[in-house]
mmCIF file of N, CA and C in Angstrom:
data_model
loop_
_atom_site.group_PDB
_atom_site.id
_atom_site.type_symbol
_atom_site.label_atom_id
_atom_site.label_comp_id
_atom_site.label_asym_id
_atom_site.label_seq_id
_atom_site.Cartn_x
_atom_site.Cartn_y
_atom_site.Cartn_z
ATOM 1 N N UNK P 1 0.823 -1.202 0.000
ATOM 2 C CA UNK P 1 0.000 0.000 0.000
ATOM 3 C C UNK P 1 0.860 1.257 0.000
ATOM 4 N N UNK P 2 1.911 1.255 0.795
ATOM 5 C CA UNK P 2 2.765 2.429 0.884
ATOM 6 C C UNK P 2 3.419 2.723 -0.467
ATOM 7 N N UNK P 3 3.887 1.683 -1.145
ATOM 8 C CA UNK P 3 4.512 1.868 -2.451
ATOM 9 C C UNK P 3 3.514 2.463 -3.439
ATOM 10 N N UNK P 4 2.295 1.983 -3.406
ATOM 11 C CA UNK P 4 1.253 2.514 -4.289
ATOM 12 C C UNK P 4 0.974 3.971 -4.012
ATOM 13 N N UNK P 5 0.917 4.348 -2.741
ATOM 14 C CA UNK P 5 0.695 5.749 -2.385
ATOM 15 C C UNK P 5 1.849 6.629 -2.836
ATOM 16 N N UNK P 6 3.070 6.114 -2.677
ATOM 17 C CA UNK P 6 4.232 6.885 -3.097
ATOM 18 C C UNK P 6 4.237 7.061 -4.609
ATOM 19 N N UNK P 7 3.894 6.026 -5.345
ATOM 20 C CA UNK P 7 3.840 6.125 -6.805
ATOM 21 C C UNK P 7 2.762 7.112 -7.231
ATOM 22 N N UNK P 8 1.607 7.071 -6.552
ATOM 23 C CA UNK P 8 0.525 8.002 -6.863
ATOM 24 C C UNK P 8 0.949 9.440 -6.630
ATOM 25 N N UNK P 9 1.621 9.697 -5.512
ATOM 26 C CA UNK P 9 2.106 11.045 -5.200
ATOM 27 C C UNK P 9 3.126 11.500 -6.229
ATOM 28 N N UNK P 10 4.018 10.593 -6.637
ATOM 29 C CA UNK P 10 5.024 10.918 -7.651
ATOM 30 C C UNK P 10 4.356 11.281 -8.970
ATOM 31 N N UNK P 11 3.360 10.512 -9.365
ATOM 32 C CA UNK P 11 2.653 10.779 -10.624
ATOM 33 C C UNK P 11 1.940 12.134 -10.571
ATOM 34 N N UNK P 12 1.294 12.444 -9.444
ATOM 35 C CA UNK P 12 0.602 13.723 -9.319
ATOM 36 C C UNK P 12 1.598 14.881 -9.369
ATOM 37 N N UNK P 13 2.734 14.721 -8.728
ATOM 38 C CA UNK P 13 3.759 15.768 -8.762
ATOM 39 C C UNK P 13 4.270 15.964 -10.180
ATOM 40 N N UNK P 14 4.454 14.884 -10.905
ATOM 41 C CA UNK P 14 4.921 14.957 -12.291
ATOM 42 C C UNK P 14 3.889 15.647 -13.169
ATOM 43 N N UNK P 15 2.613 15.319 -12.984
ATOM 44 C CA UNK P 15 1.546 15.944 -13.773
ATOM 45 C C UNK P 15 1.493 17.441 -13.475
ATOM 46 N N UNK P 16 1.546 17.826 -12.196
ATOM 47 C CA UNK P 16 1.500 19.240 -11.830
ATOM 48 C C UNK P 16 2.683 19.990 -12.427
ATOM 49 N N UNK P 17 3.868 19.401 -12.360
ATOM 50 C CA UNK P 17 5.057 20.036 -12.904
ATOM 51 C C UNK P 17 4.936 20.195 -14.415
ATOM 52 N N UNK P 18 4.382 19.211 -15.080
ATOM 53 C CA UNK P 18 4.266 19.244 -16.537
ATOM 54 C C UNK P 18 3.323 20.349 -17.002
ATOM 55 N N UNK P 19 2.394 20.772 -16.147
ATOM 56 C CA UNK P 19 1.430 21.790 -16.543
ATOM 57 C C UNK P 19 1.976 23.205 -16.386
ATOM 58 N N UNK P 20 3.144 23.385 -15.804
ATOM 59 C CA UNK P 20 3.694 24.707 -15.571
ATOM 60 C C UNK P 20 5.007 24.880 -16.329
ATOM 61 N N UNK P 21 5.097 25.952 -17.106
ATOM 62 C CA UNK P 21 6.309 26.228 -17.863
ATOM 63 C C UNK P 21 6.615 27.724 -17.814
ATOM 64 N N UNK P 22 7.890 28.074 -17.883
ATOM 65 C CA UNK P 22 8.324 29.475 -17.927
ATOM 66 C C UNK P 22 8.022 30.033 -19.320
ATOM 67 N N UNK P 23 7.454 31.245 -19.368
ATOM 68 C CA UNK P 23 7.059 31.806 -20.645
ATOM 69 C C UNK P 23 6.999 33.321 -20.570
ATOM 70 N N UNK P 24 7.013 33.959 -21.732
ATOM 71 C CA UNK P 24 6.794 35.403 -21.842
ATOM 72 C C UNK P 24 5.457 35.612 -22.537
ATOM 73 N N UNK P 25 4.684 36.557 -22.019
ATOM 74 C CA UNK P 25 3.398 36.913 -22.611
ATOM 75 C C UNK P 25 3.413 38.417 -22.859
ATOM 76 N N UNK P 26 3.082 38.816 -24.083
ATOM 77 C CA UNK P 26 3.073 40.227 -24.447
ATOM 78 C C UNK P 26 1.656 40.644 -24.813
ATOM 79 N N UNK P 27 1.250 41.798 -24.293
ATOM 80 C CA UNK P 27 -0.064 42.323 -24.627
ATOM 81 C C UNK P 27 -0.463 43.453 -23.704
ATOM 82 N N UNK P 28 -1.734 43.809 -23.778
ATOM 83 C CA UNK P 28 -2.287 44.906 -22.988
ATOM 84 C C UNK P 28 -2.685 44.429 -21.602
ATOM 85 N N UNK P 29 -2.326 45.220 -20.580
ATOM 86 C CA UNK P 29 -2.752 44.922 -19.216
ATOM 87 C C UNK P 29 -4.217 45.334 -19.076
ATOM 88 N N UNK P 30 -5.059 44.351 -18.768
ATOM 89 C CA UNK P 30 -6.500 44.557 -18.616
ATOM 90 C C UNK P 30 -6.898 44.585 -17.157
ATOM 91 N N UNK P 31 -7.973 45.327 -16.857
ATOM 92 C CA UNK P 31 -8.668 45.059 -15.604
ATOM 93 C C UNK P 31 -9.782 44.096 -16.000
ATOM 94 N N UNK P 32 -9.810 42.961 -15.360
ATOM 95 C CA UNK P 32 -10.713 41.887 -15.766
ATOM 96 C C UNK P 32 -12.188 42.222 -15.514
ATOM 97 N N UNK P 33 -12.478 43.116 -14.560
ATOM 98 C CA UNK P 33 -13.869 43.469 -14.274
ATOM 99 C C UNK P 33 -14.525 44.118 -15.493
ATOM 100 N N UNK P 34 -13.922 45.162 -16.010
ATOM 101 C CA UNK P 34 -14.497 45.854 -17.169
ATOM 102 C C UNK P 34 -14.402 45.023 -18.444
ATOM 103 N N UNK P 35 -13.303 44.286 -18.584
ATOM 104 C CA UNK P 35 -13.142 43.478 -19.790
ATOM 105 C C UNK P 35 -14.204 42.377 -19.854
ATOM 106 N N UNK P 36 -14.408 41.681 -18.743
ATOM 107 C CA UNK P 36 -15.380 40.584 -18.741
ATOM 108 C C UNK P 36 -16.819 41.103 -18.832
ATOM 109 N N UNK P 37 -17.111 42.210 -18.168
ATOM 110 C CA UNK P 37 -18.478 42.736 -18.157
ATOM 111 C C UNK P 37 -18.850 43.445 -19.461
ATOM 112 N N UNK P 38 -17.884 44.194 -20.046
ATOM 113 C CA UNK P 38 -18.215 45.052 -21.184
ATOM 114 C C UNK P 38 -17.291 44.912 -22.378
ATOM 115 N N UNK P 39 -16.231 44.098 -22.233
ATOM 116 C CA UNK P 39 -15.252 43.998 -23.310
ATOM 117 C C UNK P 39 -14.348 45.216 -23.383
ATOM 118 N N UNK P 40 -14.353 46.039 -22.328
ATOM 119 C CA UNK P 40 -13.612 47.302 -22.340
ATOM 120 C C UNK P 40 -12.107 47.068 -22.285
ATOM 121 N N UNK P 41 -11.389 47.747 -23.181
ATOM 122 C CA UNK P 41 -9.930 47.723 -23.204
ATOM 123 C C UNK P 41 -9.457 48.801 -24.172
ATOM 124 N N UNK P 42 -8.145 48.950 -24.293
ATOM 125 C CA UNK P 42 -7.585 49.924 -25.230
ATOM 126 C C UNK P 42 -7.272 51.248 -24.561
ATOM 127 N N UNK P 43 -6.720 52.165 -25.355
ATOM 128 C CA UNK P 43 -6.250 53.442 -24.813
ATOM 129 C C UNK P 43 -7.386 54.284 -24.237
ATOM 130 N N UNK P 44 -8.586 54.192 -24.796
ATOM 131 C CA UNK P 44 -9.725 54.949 -24.270
ATOM 132 C C UNK P 44 -10.140 54.461 -22.884
ATOM 133 N N UNK P 45 -9.749 53.244 -22.533
ATOM 134 C CA UNK P 45 -10.138 52.654 -21.249
ATOM 135 C C UNK P 45 -9.002 52.685 -20.226
ATOM 136 N N UNK P 46 -7.872 53.250 -20.589
ATOM 137 C CA UNK P 46 -6.672 53.222 -19.733
ATOM 138 C C UNK P 46 -6.908 53.765 -18.326
ATOM 139 N N UNK P 47 -7.514 54.949 -18.202
ATOM 140 C CA UNK P 47 -7.726 55.549 -16.881
ATOM 141 C C UNK P 47 -8.675 54.711 -16.032
ATOM 142 N N UNK P 48 -9.739 54.204 -16.641
ATOM 143 C CA UNK P 48 -10.679 53.357 -15.913
ATOM 144 C C UNK P 48 -9.993 52.065 -15.468
ATOM 145 N N UNK P 49 -9.192 51.471 -16.360
ATOM 146 C CA UNK P 49 -8.468 50.237 -16.021
ATOM 147 C C UNK P 49 -7.546 50.468 -14.829
ATOM 148 N N UNK P 50 -6.850 51.604 -14.829
ATOM 149 C CA UNK P 50 -5.949 51.918 -13.721
ATOM 150 C C UNK P 50 -6.719 52.044 -12.413
ATOM 151 N N UNK P 51 -7.862 52.711 -12.453
ATOM 152 C CA UNK P 51 -8.674 52.879 -11.246
ATOM 153 C C UNK P 51 -9.226 51.542 -10.759
ATOM 154 N N UNK P 52 -9.696 50.721 -11.673
ATOM 155 C CA UNK P 52 -10.248 49.413 -11.288
ATOM 156 C C UNK P 52 -9.169 48.511 -10.691
ATOM 157 N N UNK P 53 -7.992 48.501 -11.309
ATOM 158 C CA UNK P 53 -6.886 47.681 -10.796
ATOM 159 C C UNK P 53 -6.450 48.193 -9.423
ATOM 160 N N UNK P 54 -6.371 49.504 -9.278
ATOM 161 C CA UNK P 54 -6.016 50.083 -7.976
ATOM 162 C C UNK P 54 -7.047 49.675 -6.915
ATOM 163 N N UNK P 55 -8.292 49.548 -7.330
ATOM 164 C CA UNK P 55 -9.369 49.147 -6.424
ATOM 165 C C UNK P 55 -9.438 47.656 -6.149
ATOM 166 N N UNK P 56 -8.579 46.878 -6.801
ATOM 167 C CA UNK P 56 -8.526 45.447 -6.519
ATOM 168 C C UNK P 56 -9.010 44.523 -7.616
ATOM 169 N N UNK P 57 -9.385 45.068 -8.754
ATOM 170 C CA UNK P 57 -9.816 44.211 -9.859
ATOM 171 C C UNK P 57 -8.668 43.296 -10.294
ATOM 172 N N UNK P 58 -8.956 42.038 -10.595
ATOM 173 C CA UNK P 58 -7.911 41.153 -11.126
ATOM 174 C C UNK P 58 -7.388 41.690 -12.452
ATOM 175 N N UNK P 59 -6.152 41.305 -12.781
ATOM 176 C CA UNK P 59 -5.535 41.748 -14.032
ATOM 177 C C UNK P 59 -5.389 40.581 -15.005
ATOM 178 N N UNK P 60 -5.386 40.930 -16.271
ATOM 179 C CA UNK P 60 -5.117 39.965 -17.330
ATOM 180 C C UNK P 60 -4.248 40.623 -18.383
ATOM 181 N N UNK P 61 -3.744 39.798 -19.282
ATOM 182 C CA UNK P 61 -2.998 40.286 -20.445
ATOM 183 C C UNK P 61 -3.775 39.856 -21.682
ATOM 184 N N UNK P 62 -4.144 40.834 -22.515
ATOM 185 C CA UNK P 62 -4.819 40.576 -23.790
ATOM 186 C C UNK P 62 -3.749 40.514 -24.865
ATOM 187 N N UNK P 63 -3.536 39.333 -25.432
ATOM 188 C CA UNK P 63 -2.484 39.146 -26.431
ATOM 189 C C UNK P 63 -2.979 39.570 -27.817
ATOM 190 N N UNK P 64 -2.065 39.698 -28.752
ATOM 191 C CA UNK P 64 -2.406 40.154 -30.101
ATOM 192 C C UNK P 64 -3.338 39.193 -30.831
ATOM 193 N N UNK P 65 -3.383 37.939 -30.386
ATOM 194 C CA UNK P 65 -4.294 36.974 -31.025
ATOM 195 C C UNK P 65 -5.638 36.877 -30.311
ATOM 196 N N UNK P 66 -5.905 37.826 -29.384
ATOM 197 C CA UNK P 66 -7.205 37.889 -28.726
ATOM 198 C C UNK P 66 -7.364 36.992 -27.520
ATOM 199 N N UNK P 67 -6.315 36.308 -27.111
ATOM 200 C CA UNK P 67 -6.371 35.444 -25.922
ATOM 201 C C UNK P 67 -6.124 36.292 -24.677
ATOM 202 N N UNK P 68 -6.691 35.850 -23.551
ATOM 203 C CA UNK P 68 -6.485 36.531 -22.281
ATOM 204 C C UNK P 68 -5.818 35.570 -21.307
ATOM 205 N N UNK P 69 -4.776 36.063 -20.651
ATOM 206 C CA UNK P 69 -4.037 35.290 -19.652
ATOM 207 C C UNK P 69 -4.159 36.033 -18.326
ATOM 208 N N UNK P 70 -4.631 35.356 -17.296
ATOM 209 C CA UNK P 70 -4.758 35.938 -15.968
ATOM 210 C C UNK P 70 -3.375 36.204 -15.386
ATOM 211 N N UNK P 71 -3.170 37.370 -14.775
ATOM 212 C CA UNK P 71 -1.902 37.718 -14.129
ATOM 213 C C UNK P 71 -2.027 37.366 -12.651
ATOM 214 N N UNK P 72 -1.091 36.547 -12.167
ATOM 215 C CA UNK P 72 -1.133 36.045 -10.796
ATOM 216 C C UNK P 72 0.143 36.466 -10.068
ATOM 217 N N UNK P 73 -0.002 36.872 -8.824
ATOM 218 C CA UNK P 73 1.147 37.289 -8.020
ATOM 219 C C UNK P 73 2.043 36.101 -7.685
ATOM 220 N N UNK P 74 3.343 36.320 -7.821
ATOM 221 C CA UNK P 74 4.353 35.360 -7.390
ATOM 222 C C UNK P 74 4.688 35.728 -5.947
ATOM 223 N N UNK P 75 4.404 34.835 -5.000
ATOM 224 C CA UNK P 75 4.614 35.146 -3.587
ATOM 225 C C UNK P 75 6.073 35.451 -3.261
ATOM 226 N N UNK P 76 6.994 34.984 -4.091
ATOM 227 C CA UNK P 76 8.415 35.240 -3.860
ATOM 228 C C UNK P 76 8.910 36.509 -4.548
ATOM 229 N N UNK P 77 8.100 37.075 -5.462
ATOM 230 C CA UNK P 77 8.496 38.279 -6.204
ATOM 231 C C UNK P 77 7.301 39.223 -6.319
ATOM 232 N N UNK P 78 6.796 39.644 -5.177
ATOM 233 C CA UNK P 78 5.592 40.479 -5.145
ATOM 234 C C UNK P 78 5.758 41.792 -5.894
ATOM 235 N N UNK P 79 6.972 42.302 -5.949
ATOM 236 C CA UNK P 79 7.202 43.596 -6.611
ATOM 237 C C UNK P 79 6.893 43.532 -8.108
ATOM 238 N N UNK P 80 7.076 42.378 -8.733
ATOM 239 C CA UNK P 80 6.772 42.242 -10.158
ATOM 240 C C UNK P 80 5.271 42.414 -10.413
ATOM 241 N N UNK P 81 4.451 41.833 -9.561
ATOM 242 C CA UNK P 81 2.999 41.973 -9.682
ATOM 243 C C UNK P 81 2.592 43.433 -9.484
ATOM 244 N N UNK P 82 3.195 44.091 -8.493
ATOM 245 C CA UNK P 82 2.912 45.504 -8.247
ATOM 246 C C UNK P 82 3.312 46.359 -9.445
ATOM 247 N N UNK P 83 4.386 45.981 -10.117
ATOM 248 C CA UNK P 83 4.840 46.712 -11.307
ATOM 249 C C UNK P 83 3.826 46.570 -12.453
ATOM 250 N N UNK P 84 3.227 45.404 -12.612
ATOM 251 C CA UNK P 84 2.215 45.222 -13.664
ATOM 252 C C UNK P 84 1.072 46.210 -13.452
ATOM 253 N N UNK P 85 0.672 46.414 -12.202
ATOM 254 C CA UNK P 85 -0.428 47.332 -11.884
ATOM 255 C C UNK P 85 -0.179 48.736 -12.432
ATOM 256 N N UNK P 86 1.062 49.156 -12.497
ATOM 257 C CA UNK P 86 1.418 50.496 -12.965
ATOM 258 C C UNK P 86 1.204 50.670 -14.470
ATOM 259 N N UNK P 87 0.951 49.572 -15.183
ATOM 260 C CA UNK P 87 0.866 49.616 -16.641
ATOM 261 C C UNK P 87 -0.538 49.289 -17.168
ATOM 262 N N UNK P 88 -1.558 49.595 -16.371
ATOM 263 C CA UNK P 88 -2.938 49.355 -16.803
ATOM 264 C C UNK P 88 -3.195 50.008 -18.148
ATOM 265 N N UNK P 89 -3.768 49.245 -19.070
ATOM 266 C CA UNK P 89 -4.094 49.764 -20.390
ATOM 267 C C UNK P 89 -2.910 49.925 -21.319
ATOM 268 N N UNK P 90 -1.742 49.498 -20.892
ATOM 269 C CA UNK P 90 -0.527 49.627 -21.698
ATOM 270 C C UNK P 90 -0.033 48.257 -22.155
ATOM 271 N N UNK P 91 0.849 48.282 -23.138
ATOM 272 C CA UNK P 91 1.470 47.065 -23.656
ATOM 273 C C UNK P 91 2.696 46.704 -22.810
ATOM 274 N N UNK P 92 2.783 45.462 -22.390
ATOM 275 C CA UNK P 92 3.901 44.977 -21.587
ATOM 276 C C UNK P 92 4.296 43.571 -22.050
ATOM 277 N N UNK P 93 5.465 43.147 -21.609
ATOM 278 C CA UNK P 93 5.865 41.750 -21.720
ATOM 279 C C UNK P 93 6.071 41.249 -20.300
ATOM 280 N N UNK P 94 5.319 40.235 -19.951
ATOM 281 C CA UNK P 94 5.379 39.636 -18.621
ATOM 282 C C UNK P 94 6.075 38.288 -18.748
ATOM 283 N N UNK P 95 7.046 38.047 -17.877
ATOM 284 C CA UNK P 95 7.730 36.756 -17.813
ATOM 285 C C UNK P 95 7.301 36.085 -16.526
ATOM 286 N N UNK P 96 7.063 34.777 -16.603
ATOM 287 C CA UNK P 96 6.680 34.036 -15.409
ATOM 288 C C UNK P 96 6.362 32.597 -15.716
ATOM 289 N N UNK P 97 5.829 31.948 -14.729
ATOM 290 C CA UNK P 97 5.465 30.541 -14.844
ATOM 291 C C UNK P 97 4.027 30.440 -15.330
ATOM 292 N N UNK P 98 3.828 29.766 -16.451
ATOM 293 C CA UNK P 98 2.482 29.548 -16.985
ATOM 294 C C UNK P 98 1.839 28.373 -16.261
ATOM 295 N N UNK P 99 0.573 28.525 -15.970
ATOM 296 C CA UNK P 99 -0.197 27.453 -15.354
ATOM 297 C C UNK P 99 -1.612 27.526 -15.899
ATOM 298 N N UNK P 100 -2.279 26.395 -15.929
ATOM 299 C CA UNK P 100 -3.678 26.371 -16.342
ATOM 300 C C UNK P 100 -4.458 25.571 -15.321
ATOM 301 N N UNK P 101 -5.512 26.158 -14.817
ATOM 302 C CA UNK P 101 -6.375 25.504 -13.845
ATOM 303 C C UNK P 101 -7.816 25.689 -14.297
ATOM 304 N N UNK P 102 -8.543 24.616 -14.396
ATOM 305 C CA UNK P 102 -9.948 24.695 -14.775
ATOM 306 C C UNK P 102 -10.176 25.344 -16.122
ATOM 307 N N UNK P 103 -9.205 25.218 -17.018
ATOM 308 C CA UNK P 103 -9.332 25.792 -18.354
ATOM 309 C C UNK P 103 -8.901 27.249 -18.444
ATOM 310 N N UNK P 104 -8.514 27.868 -17.321
ATOM 311 C CA UNK P 104 -8.087 29.264 -17.344
ATOM 312 C C UNK P 104 -6.571 29.353 -17.319
ATOM 313 N N UNK P 105 -5.974 29.960 -18.365
ATOM 314 C CA UNK P 105 -4.519 30.138 -18.354
ATOM 315 C C UNK P 105 -4.128 31.319 -17.472
ATOM 316 N N UNK P 106 -3.015 31.172 -16.784
ATOM 317 C CA UNK P 106 -2.510 32.244 -15.949
ATOM 318 C C UNK P 106 -0.995 32.284 -16.003
ATOM 319 N N UNK P 107 -0.452 33.438 -15.694
ATOM 320 C CA UNK P 107 0.999 33.578 -15.606
ATOM 321 C C UNK P 107 1.334 34.118 -14.226
ATOM 322 N N UNK P 108 2.171 33.377 -13.516
ATOM 323 C CA UNK P 108 2.637 33.764 -12.199
ATOM 324 C C UNK P 108 3.849 34.640 -12.441
ATOM 325 N N UNK P 109 3.654 35.939 -12.351
ATOM 326 C CA UNK P 109 4.603 36.932 -12.859
ATOM 327 C C UNK P 109 5.877 37.034 -12.002
ATOM 328 N N UNK P 110 7.000 37.004 -12.693
ATOM 329 C CA UNK P 110 8.291 37.189 -12.017
ATOM 330 C C UNK P 110 9.035 38.418 -12.541
ATOM 331 N N UNK P 111 8.600 38.921 -13.707
ATOM 332 C CA UNK P 111 9.236 40.098 -14.292
ATOM 333 C C UNK P 111 8.279 40.751 -15.274
ATOM 334 N N UNK P 112 8.346 42.075 -15.388
ATOM 335 C CA UNK P 112 7.519 42.804 -16.348
ATOM 336 C C UNK P 112 8.361 43.898 -16.989
ATOM 337 N N UNK P 113 8.160 44.074 -18.290
ATOM 338 C CA UNK P 113 8.834 45.143 -19.026
ATOM 339 C C UNK P 113 7.798 45.857 -19.881
ATOM 340 N N UNK P 114 7.786 47.181 -19.788
ATOM 341 C CA UNK P 114 6.895 47.984 -20.616
ATOM 342 C C UNK P 114 7.389 47.951 -22.057
ATOM 343 N N UNK P 115 6.451 47.857 -22.986
ATOM 344 C CA UNK P 115 6.803 47.926 -24.412
ATOM 345 C C UNK P 115 6.951 49.387 -24.786
ATOM 346 N N UNK P 116 7.976 49.659 -25.592
ATOM 347 C CA UNK P 116 8.153 51.057 -26.006
ATOM 348 C C UNK P 116 7.767 51.240 -27.446
#
């Protein structure tokens, strides 16, 4: 029984590890509240996005192919997540660990660079 439990734990750890990879995602920083409710994004929505994010709205990245990736705080690099907040409505490249849970892609951010 113990061997079976150990093998099961090993398999689950392997599956979890396989679902997470380091990646860069480039696109517009969204406030998910306005985007999900109204599809709001772009330069006309920049000030509202900044206010919503400051108020606690979750963030996402809208990529050039129309996909949205949830931005998640890295507990070991909290400053990177705080830096993303400063770029609401702007184009950035976020580096971090990609993960997918329940069909939702997310990036656990470790670095952010504003696009110029």
